[in-house]
PDB file of C-alpha atoms in Angstrom:
ATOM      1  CA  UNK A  27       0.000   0.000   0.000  1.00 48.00           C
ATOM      2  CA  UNK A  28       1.042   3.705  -0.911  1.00 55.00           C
ATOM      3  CA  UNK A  29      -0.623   5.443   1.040  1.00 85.00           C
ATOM      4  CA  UNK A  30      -1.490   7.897  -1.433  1.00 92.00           C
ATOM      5  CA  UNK A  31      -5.450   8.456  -1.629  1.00 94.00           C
ATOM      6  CA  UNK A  32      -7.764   9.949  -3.873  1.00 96.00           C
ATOM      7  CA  UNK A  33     -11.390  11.470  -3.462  1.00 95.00           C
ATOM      8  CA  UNK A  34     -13.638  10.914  -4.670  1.00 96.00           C
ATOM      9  CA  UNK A  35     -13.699   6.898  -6.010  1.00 95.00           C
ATOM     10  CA  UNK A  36     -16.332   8.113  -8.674  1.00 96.00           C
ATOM     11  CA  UNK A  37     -18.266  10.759  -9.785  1.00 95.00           C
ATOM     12  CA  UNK A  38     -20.703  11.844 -12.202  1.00 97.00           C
ATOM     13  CA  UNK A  39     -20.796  15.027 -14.187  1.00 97.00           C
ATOM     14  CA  UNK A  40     -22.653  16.424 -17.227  1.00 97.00           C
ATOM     15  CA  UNK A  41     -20.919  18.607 -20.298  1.00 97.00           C
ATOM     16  CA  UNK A  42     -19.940  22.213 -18.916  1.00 97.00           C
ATOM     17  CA  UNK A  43     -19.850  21.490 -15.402  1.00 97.00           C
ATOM     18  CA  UNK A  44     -16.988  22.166 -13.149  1.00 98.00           C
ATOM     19  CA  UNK A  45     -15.562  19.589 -10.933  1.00 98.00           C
ATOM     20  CA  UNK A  46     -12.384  19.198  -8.335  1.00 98.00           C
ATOM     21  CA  UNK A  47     -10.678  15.888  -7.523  1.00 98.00           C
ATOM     22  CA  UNK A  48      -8.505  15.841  -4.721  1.00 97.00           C
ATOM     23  CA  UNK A  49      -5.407  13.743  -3.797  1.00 96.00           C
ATOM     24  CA  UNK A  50      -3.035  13.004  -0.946  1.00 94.00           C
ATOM     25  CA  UNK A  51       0.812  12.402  -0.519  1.00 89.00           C
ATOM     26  CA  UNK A  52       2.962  10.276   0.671  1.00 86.00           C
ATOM     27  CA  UNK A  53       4.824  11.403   3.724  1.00 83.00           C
ATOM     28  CA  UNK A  54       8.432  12.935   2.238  1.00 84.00           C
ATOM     29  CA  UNK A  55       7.341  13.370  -1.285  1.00 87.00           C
ATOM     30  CA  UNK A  56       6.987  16.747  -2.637  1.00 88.00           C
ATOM     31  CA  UNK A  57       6.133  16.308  -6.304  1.00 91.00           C
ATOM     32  CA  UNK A  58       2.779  15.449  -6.871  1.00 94.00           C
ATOM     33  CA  UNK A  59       2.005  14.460 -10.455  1.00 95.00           C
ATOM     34  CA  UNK A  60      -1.750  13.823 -12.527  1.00 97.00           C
ATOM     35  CA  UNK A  61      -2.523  11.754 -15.637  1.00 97.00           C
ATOM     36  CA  UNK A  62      -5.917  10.744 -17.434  1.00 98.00           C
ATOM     37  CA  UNK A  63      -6.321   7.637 -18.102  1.00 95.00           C
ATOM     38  CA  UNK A  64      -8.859   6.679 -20.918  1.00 94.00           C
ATOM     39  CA  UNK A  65     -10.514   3.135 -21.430  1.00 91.00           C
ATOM     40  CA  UNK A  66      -7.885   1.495 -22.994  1.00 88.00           C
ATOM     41  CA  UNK A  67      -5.219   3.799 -22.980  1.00 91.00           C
ATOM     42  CA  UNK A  68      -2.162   3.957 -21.026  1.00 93.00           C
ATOM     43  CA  UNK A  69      -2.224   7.213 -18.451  1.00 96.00           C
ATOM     44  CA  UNK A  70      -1.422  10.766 -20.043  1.00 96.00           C
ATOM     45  CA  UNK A  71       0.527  13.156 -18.193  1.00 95.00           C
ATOM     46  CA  UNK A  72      -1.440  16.182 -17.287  1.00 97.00           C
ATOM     47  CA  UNK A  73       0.626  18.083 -15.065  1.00 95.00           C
ATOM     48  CA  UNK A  74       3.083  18.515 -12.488  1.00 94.00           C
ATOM     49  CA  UNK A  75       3.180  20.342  -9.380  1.00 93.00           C
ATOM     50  CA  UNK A  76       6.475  20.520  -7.260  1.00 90.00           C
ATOM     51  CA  UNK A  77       6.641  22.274  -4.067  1.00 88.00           C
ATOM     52  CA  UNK A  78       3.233  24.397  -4.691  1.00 90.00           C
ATOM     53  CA  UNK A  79       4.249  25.575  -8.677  1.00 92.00           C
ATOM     54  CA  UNK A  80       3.495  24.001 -11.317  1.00 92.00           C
ATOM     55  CA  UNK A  81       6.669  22.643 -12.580  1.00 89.00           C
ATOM     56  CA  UNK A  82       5.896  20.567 -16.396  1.00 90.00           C
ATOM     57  CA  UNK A  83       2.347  20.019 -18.816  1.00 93.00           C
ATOM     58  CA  UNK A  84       1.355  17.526 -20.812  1.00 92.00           C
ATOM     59  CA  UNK A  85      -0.972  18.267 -23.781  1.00 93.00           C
ATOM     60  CA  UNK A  86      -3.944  19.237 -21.703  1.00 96.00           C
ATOM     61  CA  UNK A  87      -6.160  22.833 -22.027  1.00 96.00           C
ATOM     62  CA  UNK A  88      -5.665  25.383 -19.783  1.00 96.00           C
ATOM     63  CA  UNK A  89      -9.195  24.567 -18.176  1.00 97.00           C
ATOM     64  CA  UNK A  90      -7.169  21.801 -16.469  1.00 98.00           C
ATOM     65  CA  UNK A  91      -5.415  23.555 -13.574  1.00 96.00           C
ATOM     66  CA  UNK A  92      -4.708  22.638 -10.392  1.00 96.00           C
ATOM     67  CA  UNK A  93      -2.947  23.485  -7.035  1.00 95.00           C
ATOM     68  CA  UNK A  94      -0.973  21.869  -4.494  1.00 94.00           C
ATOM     69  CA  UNK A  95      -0.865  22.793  -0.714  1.00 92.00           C
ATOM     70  CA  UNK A  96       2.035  23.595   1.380  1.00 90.00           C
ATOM     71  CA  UNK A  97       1.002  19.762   3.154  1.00 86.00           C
ATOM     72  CA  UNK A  98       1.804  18.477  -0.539  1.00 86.00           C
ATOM     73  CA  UNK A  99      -1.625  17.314  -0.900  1.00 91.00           C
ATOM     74  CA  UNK A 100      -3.132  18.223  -4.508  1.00 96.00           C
ATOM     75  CA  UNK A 101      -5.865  19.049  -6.498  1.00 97.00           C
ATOM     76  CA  UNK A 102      -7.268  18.743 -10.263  1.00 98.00           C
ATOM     77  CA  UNK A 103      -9.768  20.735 -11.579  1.00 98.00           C
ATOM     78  CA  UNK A 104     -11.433  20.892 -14.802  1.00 98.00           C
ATOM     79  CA  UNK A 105     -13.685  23.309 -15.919  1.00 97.00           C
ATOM     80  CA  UNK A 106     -16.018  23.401 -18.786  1.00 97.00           C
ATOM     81  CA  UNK A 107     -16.329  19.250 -18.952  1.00 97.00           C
ATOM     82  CA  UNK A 108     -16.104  17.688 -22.306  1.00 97.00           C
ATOM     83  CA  UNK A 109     -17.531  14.175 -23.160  1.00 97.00           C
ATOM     84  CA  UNK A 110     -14.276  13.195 -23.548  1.00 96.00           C
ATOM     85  CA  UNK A 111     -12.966  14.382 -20.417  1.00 98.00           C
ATOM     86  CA  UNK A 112     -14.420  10.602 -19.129  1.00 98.00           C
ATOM     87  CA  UNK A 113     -11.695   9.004 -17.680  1.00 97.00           C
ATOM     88  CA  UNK A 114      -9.521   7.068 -14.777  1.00 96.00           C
ATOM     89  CA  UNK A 115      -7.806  10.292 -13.394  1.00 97.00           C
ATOM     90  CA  UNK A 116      -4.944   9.158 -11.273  1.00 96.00           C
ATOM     91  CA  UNK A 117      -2.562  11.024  -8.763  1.00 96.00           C
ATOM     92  CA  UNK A 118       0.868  10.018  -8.211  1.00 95.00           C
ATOM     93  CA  UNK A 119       3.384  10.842  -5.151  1.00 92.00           C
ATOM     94  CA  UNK A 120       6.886  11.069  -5.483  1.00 87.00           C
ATOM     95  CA  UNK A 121      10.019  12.781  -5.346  1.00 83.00           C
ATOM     96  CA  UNK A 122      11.397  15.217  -7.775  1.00 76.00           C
ATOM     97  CA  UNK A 123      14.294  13.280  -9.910  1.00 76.00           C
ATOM     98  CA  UNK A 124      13.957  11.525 -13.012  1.00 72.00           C
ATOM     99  CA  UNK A 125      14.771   8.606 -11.962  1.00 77.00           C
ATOM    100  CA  UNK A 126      12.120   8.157  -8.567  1.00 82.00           C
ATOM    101  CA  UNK A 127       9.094   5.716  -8.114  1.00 87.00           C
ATOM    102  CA  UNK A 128       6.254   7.837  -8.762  1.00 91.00           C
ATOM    103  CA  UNK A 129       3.672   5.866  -6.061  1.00 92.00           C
ATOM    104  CA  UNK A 130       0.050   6.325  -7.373  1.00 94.00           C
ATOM    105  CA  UNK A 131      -3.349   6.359  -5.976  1.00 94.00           C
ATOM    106  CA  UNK A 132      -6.473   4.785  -7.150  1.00 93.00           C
ATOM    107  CA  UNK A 133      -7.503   6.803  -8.899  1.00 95.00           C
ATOM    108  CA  UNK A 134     -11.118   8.619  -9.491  1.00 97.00           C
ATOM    109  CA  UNK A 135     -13.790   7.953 -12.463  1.00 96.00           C
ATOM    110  CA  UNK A 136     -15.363  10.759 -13.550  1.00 97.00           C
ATOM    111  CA  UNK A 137     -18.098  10.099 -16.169  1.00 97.00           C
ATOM    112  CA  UNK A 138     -19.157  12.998 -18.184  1.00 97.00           C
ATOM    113  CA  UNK A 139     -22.993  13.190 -19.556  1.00 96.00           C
TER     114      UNK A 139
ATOM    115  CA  UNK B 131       9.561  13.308 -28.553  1.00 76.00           C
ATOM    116  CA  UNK B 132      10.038   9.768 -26.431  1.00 83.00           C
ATOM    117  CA  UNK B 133       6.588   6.938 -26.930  1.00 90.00           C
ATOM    118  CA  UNK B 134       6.513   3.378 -26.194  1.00 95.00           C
ATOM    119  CA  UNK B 135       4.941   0.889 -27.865  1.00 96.00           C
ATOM    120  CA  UNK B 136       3.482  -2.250 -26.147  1.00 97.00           C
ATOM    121  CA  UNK B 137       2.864  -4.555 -29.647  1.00 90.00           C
ATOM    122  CA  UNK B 138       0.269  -6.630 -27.786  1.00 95.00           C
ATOM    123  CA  UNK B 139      -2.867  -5.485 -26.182  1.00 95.00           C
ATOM    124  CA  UNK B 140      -4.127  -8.796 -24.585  1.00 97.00           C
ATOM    125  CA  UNK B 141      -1.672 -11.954 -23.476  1.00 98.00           C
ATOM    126  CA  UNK B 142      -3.620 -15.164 -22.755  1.00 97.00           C
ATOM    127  CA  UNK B 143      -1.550 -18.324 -21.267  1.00 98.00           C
ATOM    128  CA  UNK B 144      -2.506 -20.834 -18.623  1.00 97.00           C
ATOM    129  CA  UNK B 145      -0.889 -21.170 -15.397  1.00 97.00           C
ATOM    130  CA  UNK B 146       2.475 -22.386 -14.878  1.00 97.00           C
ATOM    131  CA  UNK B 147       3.470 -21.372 -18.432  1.00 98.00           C
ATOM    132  CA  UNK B 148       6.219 -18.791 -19.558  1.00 98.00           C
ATOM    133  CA  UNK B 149       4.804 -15.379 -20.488  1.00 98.00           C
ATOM    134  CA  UNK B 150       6.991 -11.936 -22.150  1.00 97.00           C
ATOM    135  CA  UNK B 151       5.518  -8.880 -22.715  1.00 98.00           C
ATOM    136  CA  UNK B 152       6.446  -7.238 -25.332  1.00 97.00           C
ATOM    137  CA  UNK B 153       7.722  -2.788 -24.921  1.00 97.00           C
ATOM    138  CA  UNK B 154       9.699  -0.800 -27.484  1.00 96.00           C
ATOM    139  CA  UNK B 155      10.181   2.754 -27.034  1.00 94.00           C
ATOM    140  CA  UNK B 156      11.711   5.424 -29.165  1.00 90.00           C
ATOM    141  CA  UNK B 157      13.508   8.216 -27.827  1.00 85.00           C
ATOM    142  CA  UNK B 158      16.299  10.914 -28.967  1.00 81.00           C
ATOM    143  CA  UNK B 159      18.096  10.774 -25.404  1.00 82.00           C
ATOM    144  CA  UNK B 160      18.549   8.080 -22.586  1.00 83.00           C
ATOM    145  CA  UNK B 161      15.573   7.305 -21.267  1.00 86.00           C
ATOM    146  CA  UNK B 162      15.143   5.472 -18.006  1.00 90.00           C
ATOM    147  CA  UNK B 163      12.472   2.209 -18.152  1.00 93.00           C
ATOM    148  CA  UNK B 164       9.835   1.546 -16.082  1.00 94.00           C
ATOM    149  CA  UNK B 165       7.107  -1.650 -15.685  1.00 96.00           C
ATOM    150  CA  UNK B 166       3.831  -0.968 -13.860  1.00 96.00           C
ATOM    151  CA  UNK B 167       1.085  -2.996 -13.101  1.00 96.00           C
ATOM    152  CA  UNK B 168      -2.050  -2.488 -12.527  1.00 94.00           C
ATOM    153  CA  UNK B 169      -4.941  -5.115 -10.774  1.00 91.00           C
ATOM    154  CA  UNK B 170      -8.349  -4.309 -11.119  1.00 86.00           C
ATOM    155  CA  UNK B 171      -9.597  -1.208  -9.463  1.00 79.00           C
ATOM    156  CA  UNK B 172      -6.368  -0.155  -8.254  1.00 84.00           C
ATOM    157  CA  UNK B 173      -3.877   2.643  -9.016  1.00 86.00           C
ATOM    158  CA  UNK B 174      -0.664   1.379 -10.849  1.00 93.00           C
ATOM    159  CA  UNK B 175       2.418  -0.067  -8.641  1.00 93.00           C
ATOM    160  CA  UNK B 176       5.645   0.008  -9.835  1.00 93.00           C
ATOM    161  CA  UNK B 177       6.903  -3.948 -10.822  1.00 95.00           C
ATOM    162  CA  UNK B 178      10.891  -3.025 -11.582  1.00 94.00           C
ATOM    163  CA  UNK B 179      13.024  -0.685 -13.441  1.00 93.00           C
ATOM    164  CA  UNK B 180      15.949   0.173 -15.382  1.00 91.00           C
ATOM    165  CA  UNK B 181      18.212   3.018 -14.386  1.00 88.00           C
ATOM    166  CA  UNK B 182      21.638   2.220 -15.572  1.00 82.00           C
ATOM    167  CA  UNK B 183      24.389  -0.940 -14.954  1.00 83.00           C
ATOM    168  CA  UNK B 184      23.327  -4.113 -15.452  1.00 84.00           C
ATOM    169  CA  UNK B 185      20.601  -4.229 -18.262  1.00 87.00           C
ATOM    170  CA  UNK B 186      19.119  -7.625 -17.024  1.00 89.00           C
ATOM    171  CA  UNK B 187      16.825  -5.783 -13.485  1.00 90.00           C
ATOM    172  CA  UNK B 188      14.029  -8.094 -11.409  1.00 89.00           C
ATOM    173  CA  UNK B 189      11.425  -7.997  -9.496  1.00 90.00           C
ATOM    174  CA  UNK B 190      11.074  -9.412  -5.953  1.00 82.00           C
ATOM    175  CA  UNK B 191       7.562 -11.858  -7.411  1.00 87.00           C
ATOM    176  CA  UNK B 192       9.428 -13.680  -9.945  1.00 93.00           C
ATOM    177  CA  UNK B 193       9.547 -10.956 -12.684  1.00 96.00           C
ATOM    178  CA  UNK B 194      12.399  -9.999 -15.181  1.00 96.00           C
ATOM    179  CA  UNK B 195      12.989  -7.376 -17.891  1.00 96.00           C
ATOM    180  CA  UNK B 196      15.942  -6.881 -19.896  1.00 94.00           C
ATOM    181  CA  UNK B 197      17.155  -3.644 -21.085  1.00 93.00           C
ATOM    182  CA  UNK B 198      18.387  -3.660 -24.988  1.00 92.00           C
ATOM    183  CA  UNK B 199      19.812  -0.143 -26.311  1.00 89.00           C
ATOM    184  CA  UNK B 200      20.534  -1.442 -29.802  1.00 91.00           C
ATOM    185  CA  UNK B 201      16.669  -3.040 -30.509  1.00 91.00           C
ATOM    186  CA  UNK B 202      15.152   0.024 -27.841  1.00 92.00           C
ATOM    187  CA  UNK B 203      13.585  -3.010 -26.210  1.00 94.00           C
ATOM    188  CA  UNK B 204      12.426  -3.419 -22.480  1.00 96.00           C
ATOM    189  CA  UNK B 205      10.318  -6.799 -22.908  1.00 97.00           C
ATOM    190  CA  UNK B 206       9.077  -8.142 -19.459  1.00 97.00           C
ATOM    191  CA  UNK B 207       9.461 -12.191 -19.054  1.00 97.00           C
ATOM    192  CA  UNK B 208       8.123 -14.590 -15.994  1.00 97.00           C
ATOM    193  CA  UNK B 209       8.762 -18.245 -16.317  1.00 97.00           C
ATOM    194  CA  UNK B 210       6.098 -19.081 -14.522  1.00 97.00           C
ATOM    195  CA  UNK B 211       2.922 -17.318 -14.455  1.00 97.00           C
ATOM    196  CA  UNK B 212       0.099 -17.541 -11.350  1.00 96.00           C
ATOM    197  CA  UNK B 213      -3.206 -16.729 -12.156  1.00 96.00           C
ATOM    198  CA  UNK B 214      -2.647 -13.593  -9.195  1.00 95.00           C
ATOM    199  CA  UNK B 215      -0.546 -12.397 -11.959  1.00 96.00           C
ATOM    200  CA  UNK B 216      -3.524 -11.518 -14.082  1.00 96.00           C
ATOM    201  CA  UNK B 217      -3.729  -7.279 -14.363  1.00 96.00           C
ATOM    202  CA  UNK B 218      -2.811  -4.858 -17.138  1.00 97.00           C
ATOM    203  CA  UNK B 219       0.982  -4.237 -17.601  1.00 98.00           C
ATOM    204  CA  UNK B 220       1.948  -0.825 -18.423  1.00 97.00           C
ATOM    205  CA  UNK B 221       5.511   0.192 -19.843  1.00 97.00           C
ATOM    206  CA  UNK B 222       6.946   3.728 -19.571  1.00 95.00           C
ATOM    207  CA  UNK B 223       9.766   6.022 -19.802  1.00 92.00           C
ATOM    208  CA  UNK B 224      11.130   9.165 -18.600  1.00 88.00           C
ATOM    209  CA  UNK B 225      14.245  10.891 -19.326  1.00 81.00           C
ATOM    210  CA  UNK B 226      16.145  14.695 -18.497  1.00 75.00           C
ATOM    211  CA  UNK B 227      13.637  17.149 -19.692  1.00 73.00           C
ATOM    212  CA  UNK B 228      13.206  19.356 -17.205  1.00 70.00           C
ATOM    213  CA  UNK B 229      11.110  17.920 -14.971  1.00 73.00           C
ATOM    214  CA  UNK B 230      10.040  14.051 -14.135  1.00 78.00           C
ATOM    215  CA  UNK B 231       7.429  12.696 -15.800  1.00 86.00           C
ATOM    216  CA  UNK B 232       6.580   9.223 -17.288  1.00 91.00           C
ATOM    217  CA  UNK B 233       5.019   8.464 -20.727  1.00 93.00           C
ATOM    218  CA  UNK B 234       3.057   5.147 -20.738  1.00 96.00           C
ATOM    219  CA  UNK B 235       2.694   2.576 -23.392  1.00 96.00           C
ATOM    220  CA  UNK B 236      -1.585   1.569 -23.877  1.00 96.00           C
ATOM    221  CA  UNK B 237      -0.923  -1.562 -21.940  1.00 97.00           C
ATOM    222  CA  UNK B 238      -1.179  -5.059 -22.045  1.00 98.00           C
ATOM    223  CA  UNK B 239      -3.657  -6.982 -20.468  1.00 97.00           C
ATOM    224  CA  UNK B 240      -2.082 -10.393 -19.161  1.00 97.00           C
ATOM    225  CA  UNK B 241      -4.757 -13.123 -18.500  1.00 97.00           C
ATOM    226  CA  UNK B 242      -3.886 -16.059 -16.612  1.00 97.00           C
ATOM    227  CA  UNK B 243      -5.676 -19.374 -17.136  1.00 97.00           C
ATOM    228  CA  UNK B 244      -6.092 -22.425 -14.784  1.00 95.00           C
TER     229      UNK B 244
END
């Protein structure tokens, strides 16, 4: 076990509403990065967040943004939902080199209507 | 850019029999190489990976991947599969750019027959 969490375990939205998913750390980490993960698809990097800035992006709109506290905890919100915005949307924990274990959570489903 | 390719989406064999899955990635710089699994309604653990030395790396349930630079290969092997091994296999990469992030092959699914 990780002991990084995620809330909530599922949700569902409809197209143009906002919505906030939220995600603990593992004690020591201070990198907290979030992907999408689509049916079928391996995860997508979203974004990266690394001691309260955002420090990389994926390929993602700016109505993906998010924050991270000064407890390292983290959240991802998305504004304006698309259809496609359905997904596995998984947090993941870790230190800040290249070469660390990034420890993940499991994840929330958001279904967009 | 760096992707990874998993060839195979879906890898049926019975129990007890030798399994590899298959990951090529393609990359510019040197990449570091990473297999995660995944079980059924979980978030992904991290099974083993490749960070330099020895390109031959294992995990600690019987799992084994072997680095080669010349064929960009990182193709995971168990000789002996149980069916608790049955879960989607994701390979990734990362490398230098900045900041640390991993790109993910689409997975394969391994399914593990009695």
């Amino acid at each position: 076990e990780t002991g990084v969490t995620q809330s909530p375990t599922h949700l569902i939205k409809t197209r143009g509403q906002q919505v906030t998913l939220r995600c603990s750390s593992q004690s020591g980490h201070n990198t907290v990065s979030w992907y999408q993960q689509a049916l079928g698809q391996g995860p997508q990097f979203i974004f990266q967040y690394y001691r309260e800035e955002e420090n990389g992006r994926g390929n993602f709109p700016p109505r993906f943004s998010g924050l991270q506290f000064p407890n390292y905890s983290s959240e991802l919100n998305v504004n304006a939902l698309e259809l496609d915005d359905s997904a596995l949307y998984l947090c993941a924990s870790h230190l800040a080199g290249f070469t660390d274990t990034q420890y993940f959570g499991p994840g929330t489903r958001l279904t967009v209507l | 850019a760096q992707s990874v390719t998993q060839l195979d989406s879906q890898v049926p064999v019975f129990e007890e029999a030798p399994v590899e899955l298959r990951c090529n990635y393609s990359s510019s710089v040197s990449v570091y190489l990473f297999w995660y699994v995944q079980y059924p309604n979980q978030g992904l653990q991290l099974l083993l990976k490749y960070l330099s030395g020895s390109t031959l790396v294992e995990s600690i349930n019987g799992f084994e991947a072997e680095f080669n630079k010349s064929q960009t290969s990182f193709h995971l092997r168990k000789p002996s599969v149980h069916i608790s091994d049955t879960a989607e296999y994701f390979c990734a990469v990362s490398w230098n750019s900045g900041y640390s992030t991993l790109t993910f092959g689409k997975g394969t699914m391994l399914l593990v027959s009695p």
